[in-house]
PDB file of C-alpha atoms in Angstrom:
ATOM      1  CA  MET A   1     -19.454   1.480   2.214  1.00 63.00           C
ATOM      2  CA  LYS A   2     -16.386   1.571   4.450  1.00 72.00           C
ATOM      3  CA  ASP A   3     -15.355  -1.923   3.280  1.00 78.00           C
ATOM      4  CA  ALA A   4     -15.705  -0.812  -0.350  1.00 80.00           C
ATOM      5  CA  ALA A   5     -13.496   2.218   0.308  1.00 78.00           C
ATOM      6  CA  LEU A   6     -10.884   0.093   2.061  1.00 83.00           C
ATOM      7  CA  GLY A   7     -10.989  -2.391  -0.821  1.00 83.00           C
ATOM      8  CA  ARG A   8     -10.560   0.430  -3.320  1.00 85.00           C
ATOM      9  CA  ILE A   9      -7.414   1.554  -1.533  1.00 86.00           C
ATOM     10  CA  ARG A  10      -6.100  -1.971  -0.917  1.00 90.00           C
ATOM     11  CA  ASP A  11      -6.614  -3.063  -4.558  1.00 92.00           C
ATOM     12  CA  ASN A  12      -5.181   0.090  -6.115  1.00 93.00           C
ATOM     13  CA  PRO A  13      -3.006  -1.001  -9.070  1.00 95.00           C
ATOM     14  CA  PHE A  14      -0.070   1.096  -7.883  1.00 94.00           C
ATOM     15  CA  TYR A  15      -0.054  -0.663  -4.507  1.00 93.00           C
ATOM     16  CA  VAL A  16      -0.547  -4.084  -6.150  1.00 94.00           C
ATOM     17  CA  LEU A  17       2.544  -3.466  -8.290  1.00 95.00           C
ATOM     18  CA  GLY A  18       4.469  -1.789  -5.466  1.00 92.00           C
ATOM     19  CA  LEU A  19       4.940   1.427  -7.448  1.00 92.00           C
ATOM     20  CA  ARG A  20       4.303   5.127  -6.863  1.00 90.00           C
ATOM     21  CA  PRO A  21       2.028   7.195  -9.167  1.00 90.00           C
ATOM     22  CA  SER A  22       5.090   8.783 -10.796  1.00 90.00           C
ATOM     23  CA  ALA A  23       6.139   5.422 -12.312  1.00 90.00           C
ATOM     24  CA  SER A  24       6.620   5.378 -16.073  1.00 92.00           C
ATOM     25  CA  ARG A  25       4.806   2.960 -18.356  1.00 93.00           C
ATOM     26  CA  ALA A  26       8.041   1.006 -18.833  1.00 94.00           C
ATOM     27  CA  GLU A  27       8.510   0.710 -15.060  1.00 95.00           C
ATOM     28  CA  ILE A  28       4.935  -0.561 -14.709  1.00 95.00           C
ATOM     29  CA  GLU A  29       5.435  -3.222 -17.374  1.00 96.00           C
ATOM     30  CA  ARG A  30       8.820  -4.261 -15.979  1.00 96.00           C
ATOM     31  CA  GLU A  31       7.556  -4.539 -12.398  1.00 95.00           C
ATOM     32  CA  GLY A  32       4.403  -6.381 -13.482  1.00 96.00           C
ATOM     33  CA  GLN A  33       6.398  -8.961 -15.431  1.00 96.00           C
ATOM     34  CA  LYS A  34       8.832  -9.378 -12.553  1.00 96.00           C
ATOM     35  CA  LEU A  35       5.980  -9.959 -10.082  1.00 95.00           C
ATOM     36  CA  LEU A  36       4.285 -12.445 -12.424  1.00 96.00           C
ATOM     37  CA  GLY A  37       7.537 -14.408 -12.600  1.00 95.00           C
ATOM     38  CA  MET A  38       7.963 -14.324  -8.831  1.00 94.00           C
ATOM     39  CA  LEU A  39       4.382 -15.490  -8.286  1.00 94.00           C
ATOM     40  CA  GLU A  40       4.860 -18.280 -10.832  1.00 94.00           C
ATOM     41  CA  LEU A  41       7.867 -19.470  -8.822  1.00 93.00           C
ATOM     42  CA  GLY A  42       5.832 -19.303  -5.609  1.00 93.00           C
ATOM     43  CA  LEU A  43       8.118 -16.782  -3.879  1.00 93.00           C
ATOM     44  CA  ALA A  44       6.641 -15.670  -0.567  1.00 92.00           C
ATOM     45  CA  SER A  45       8.009 -12.133  -0.973  1.00 92.00           C
ATOM     46  CA  ALA A  46       5.614 -11.559  -3.893  1.00 93.00           C
ATOM     47  CA  ALA A  47       2.501 -12.927  -2.151  1.00 94.00           C
ATOM     48  CA  THR A  48       1.627  -9.754  -0.215  1.00 94.00           C
ATOM     49  CA  TYR A  49       2.050  -6.013  -0.646  1.00 93.00           C
ATOM     50  CA  PRO A  50       1.756  -3.045   1.764  1.00 91.00           C
ATOM     51  CA  THR A  51      -1.080  -0.501   1.618  1.00 89.00           C
ATOM     52  CA  PRO A  52      -2.109   2.322   3.957  1.00 86.00           C
ATOM     53  CA  VAL A  53      -4.992   0.124   5.190  1.00 87.00           C
ATOM     54  CA  GLY A  54      -3.042  -3.074   5.764  1.00 87.00           C
ATOM     55  CA  PRO A  55      -1.402  -5.736   3.635  1.00 91.00           C
ATOM     56  CA  GLY A  56      -3.060  -7.035   0.485  1.00 92.00           C
ATOM     57  CA  ALA A  57      -2.843 -10.494  -1.056  1.00 94.00           C
ATOM     58  CA  ARG A  58      -1.184 -10.397  -4.481  1.00 95.00           C
ATOM     59  CA  THR A  59      -2.201 -12.892  -7.173  1.00 95.00           C
ATOM     60  CA  ALA A  60      -1.150 -13.212 -10.809  1.00 96.00           C
ATOM     61  CA  ASP A  61      -4.663 -12.201 -11.870  1.00 96.00           C
ATOM     62  CA  LYS A  62      -4.523  -9.084  -9.672  1.00 96.00           C
ATOM     63  CA  VAL A  63      -1.150  -8.138 -11.198  1.00 96.00           C
ATOM     64  CA  ARG A  64      -2.505  -8.554 -14.744  1.00 97.00           C
ATOM     65  CA  GLN A  65      -5.567  -6.446 -13.902  1.00 96.00           C
ATOM     66  CA  ALA A  66      -3.350  -3.762 -12.355  1.00 95.00           C
ATOM     67  CA  MET A  67      -1.161  -3.614 -15.453  1.00 96.00           C
ATOM     68  CA  ALA A  68      -4.227  -3.377 -17.710  1.00 96.00           C
ATOM     69  CA  ALA A  69      -5.761  -0.607 -15.589  1.00 95.00           C
ATOM     70  CA  LEU A  70      -2.570   1.469 -15.704  1.00 95.00           C
ATOM     71  CA  ARG A  71      -2.263   1.151 -19.496  1.00 94.00           C
ATOM     72  CA  ASP A  72      -5.488   3.164 -19.910  1.00 92.00           C
ATOM     73  CA  PRO A  73      -4.698   6.878 -19.288  1.00 90.00           C
ATOM     74  CA  GLU A  74      -8.151   7.700 -17.863  1.00 90.00           C
ATOM     75  CA  ARG A  75      -8.211   4.742 -15.490  1.00 91.00           C
ATOM     76  CA  ARG A  76      -4.611   5.428 -14.489  1.00 91.00           C
ATOM     77  CA  LEU A  77      -5.472   9.009 -13.533  1.00 89.00           C
ATOM     78  CA  ALA A  78      -8.271   7.831 -11.251  1.00 86.00           C
ATOM     79  CA  HIS A  79      -5.936   5.353  -9.566  1.00 89.00           C
ATOM     80  CA  GLU A  80      -3.197   7.980  -9.164  1.00 87.00           C
ATOM     81  CA  VAL A  81      -5.517  10.033  -6.960  1.00 81.00           C
ATOM     82  CA  TRP A  82      -6.062   7.072  -4.624  1.00 77.00           C
ATOM     83  CA  ALA A  83      -2.389   6.058  -4.537  1.00 82.00           C
ATOM     84  CA  ARG A  84      -1.018   9.305  -3.109  1.00 75.00           C
ATOM     85  CA  LEU A  85      -0.776   7.831   0.400  1.00 73.00           C
ATOM     86  CA  ASP A  86       2.432   6.141   1.456  1.00 71.00           C
ATOM     87  CA  PRO A  87       1.733   2.387   1.590  1.00 73.00           C
ATOM     88  CA  ARG A  88       3.905   1.953   4.667  1.00 69.00           C
ATOM     89  CA  PRO A  89       2.317   2.551   8.081  1.00 63.00           C
ATOM     90  CA  PRO A  90       3.477   5.732   9.819  1.00 60.00           C
ATOM     91  CA  ARG A  91       6.900   5.330  11.390  1.00 63.00           C
ATOM     92  CA  ASP A  92       6.898   5.016  15.168  1.00 62.00           C
ATOM     93  CA  PRO A  93       9.284   7.611  16.651  1.00 61.00           C
ATOM     94  CA  ARG A  94      10.138   5.132  19.422  1.00 60.00           C
ATOM     95  CA  ASP A  95      11.999   3.095  16.793  1.00 59.00           C
ATOM     96  CA  ASP A  96      14.545   5.923  16.532  1.00 57.00           C
ATOM     97  CA  GLU A  97      14.854   6.051  20.310  1.00 55.00           C
ATOM     98  CA  LEU A  98      15.618   2.353  20.396  1.00 49.00           C
ATOM     99  CA  ASP A  99      18.325   2.777  17.791  1.00 52.00           C
ATOM    100  CA  ASP A 100      19.947   5.534  19.859  1.00 52.00           C
ATOM    101  CA  GLU A 101      19.630   3.852  23.241  1.00 49.00           C
ATOM    102  CA  LEU A 102      20.587   0.242  22.766  1.00 49.00           C
ATOM    103  CA  GLY A 103      19.835  -1.818  25.841  1.00 55.00           C
ATOM    104  CA  GLU A 104      16.909   0.261  27.081  1.00 53.00           C
ATOM    105  CA  LEU A 105      13.398  -1.032  26.570  1.00 51.00           C
ATOM    106  CA  PRO A 106      10.511   1.322  25.833  1.00 54.00           C
ATOM    107  CA  PRO A 107       7.734   1.559  28.430  1.00 56.00           C
ATOM    108  CA  PRO A 108       4.966  -1.012  27.974  1.00 53.00           C
ATOM    109  CA  GLU A 109       2.083  -0.082  25.701  1.00 53.00           C
ATOM    110  CA  PRO A 110      -1.240   0.713  27.359  1.00 54.00           C
ATOM    111  CA  PRO A 111      -4.004  -1.706  26.350  1.00 52.00           C
ATOM    112  CA  GLY A 112      -5.704  -0.801  23.108  1.00 54.00           C
ATOM    113  CA  GLU A 113      -4.758  -0.548  19.462  1.00 54.00           C
ATOM    114  CA  ASP A 114      -1.246  -1.405  18.361  1.00 55.00           C
ATOM    115  CA  PRO A 115       0.382   1.877  17.208  1.00 56.00           C
ATOM    116  CA  ARG A 116       2.245  -0.062  14.510  1.00 58.00           C
ATOM    117  CA  ALA A 117      -0.977  -1.448  13.015  1.00 59.00           C
ATOM    118  CA  PRO A 118      -2.061  -0.325   9.527  1.00 69.00           C
ATOM    119  CA  TRP A 119      -2.959   3.322   9.302  1.00 68.00           C
ATOM    120  CA  PRO A 120      -6.500   3.515  10.763  1.00 67.00           C
ATOM    121  CA  GLU A 121      -6.899   7.186   9.809  1.00 72.00           C
ATOM    122  CA  ALA A 122      -6.294   6.546   6.087  1.00 71.00           C
ATOM    123  CA  LEU A 123      -9.930   7.118   5.092  1.00 71.00           C
ATOM    124  CA  ALA A 124     -10.156  10.346   7.098  1.00 74.00           C
ATOM    125  CA  ALA A 125      -6.950  11.596   5.425  1.00 75.00           C
ATOM    126  CA  LEU A 126      -8.641  11.074   2.071  1.00 72.00           C
ATOM    127  CA  GLY A 127     -11.712  13.028   3.135  1.00 74.00           C
ATOM    128  CA  TRP A 128     -14.055  10.122   3.925  1.00 73.00           C
ATOM    129  CA  ARG A 129     -16.412  10.573   6.846  1.00 71.00           C
ATOM    130  CA  SER A 130     -18.158   7.812   8.757  1.00 65.00           C
ATOM    131  CA  ARG A 131     -21.928   7.891   8.998  1.00 60.00           C
TER     132      ARG A 131
END
C-alpha cells in the first residue's frame, strides 16, 4: 500500500509536467508540448522531474497521460489535492550558513539518513499512517 501511495504522488500529472495546481489549461498544454519536444530531442533535463518522494522518470507517454488527466475537470481536481506538496525536498538551513560563512565547513553528518534525501515524511504530511 505504501508503494502505491508513493507511486500516486510520484506520478501526479502536475509533478510530471513540472507545474503547480494553480496552472491554467493553456499553461498545461504549453508545458506538455514543450516537454514532448524536449524528450523527442533526447534532452537529459527533461528525463526526470522532482517530487516530494524523490525524482520520477519522465517519458513521452507519461507526459501525454498527464495532459489528458488534467483536461478532465474531475480528474484534475483529484490530482490537485495530491499536488499541494512542494516537489522540492525541504531546504537545509545549513546551506544558508555556508553561503554566509565561506571557507568554513559544516560539522560532519552523523551516520544515518541523508538530510537532503527526498522528503521521507511526505506520506505522514498527507495524513497516511503506516500499519
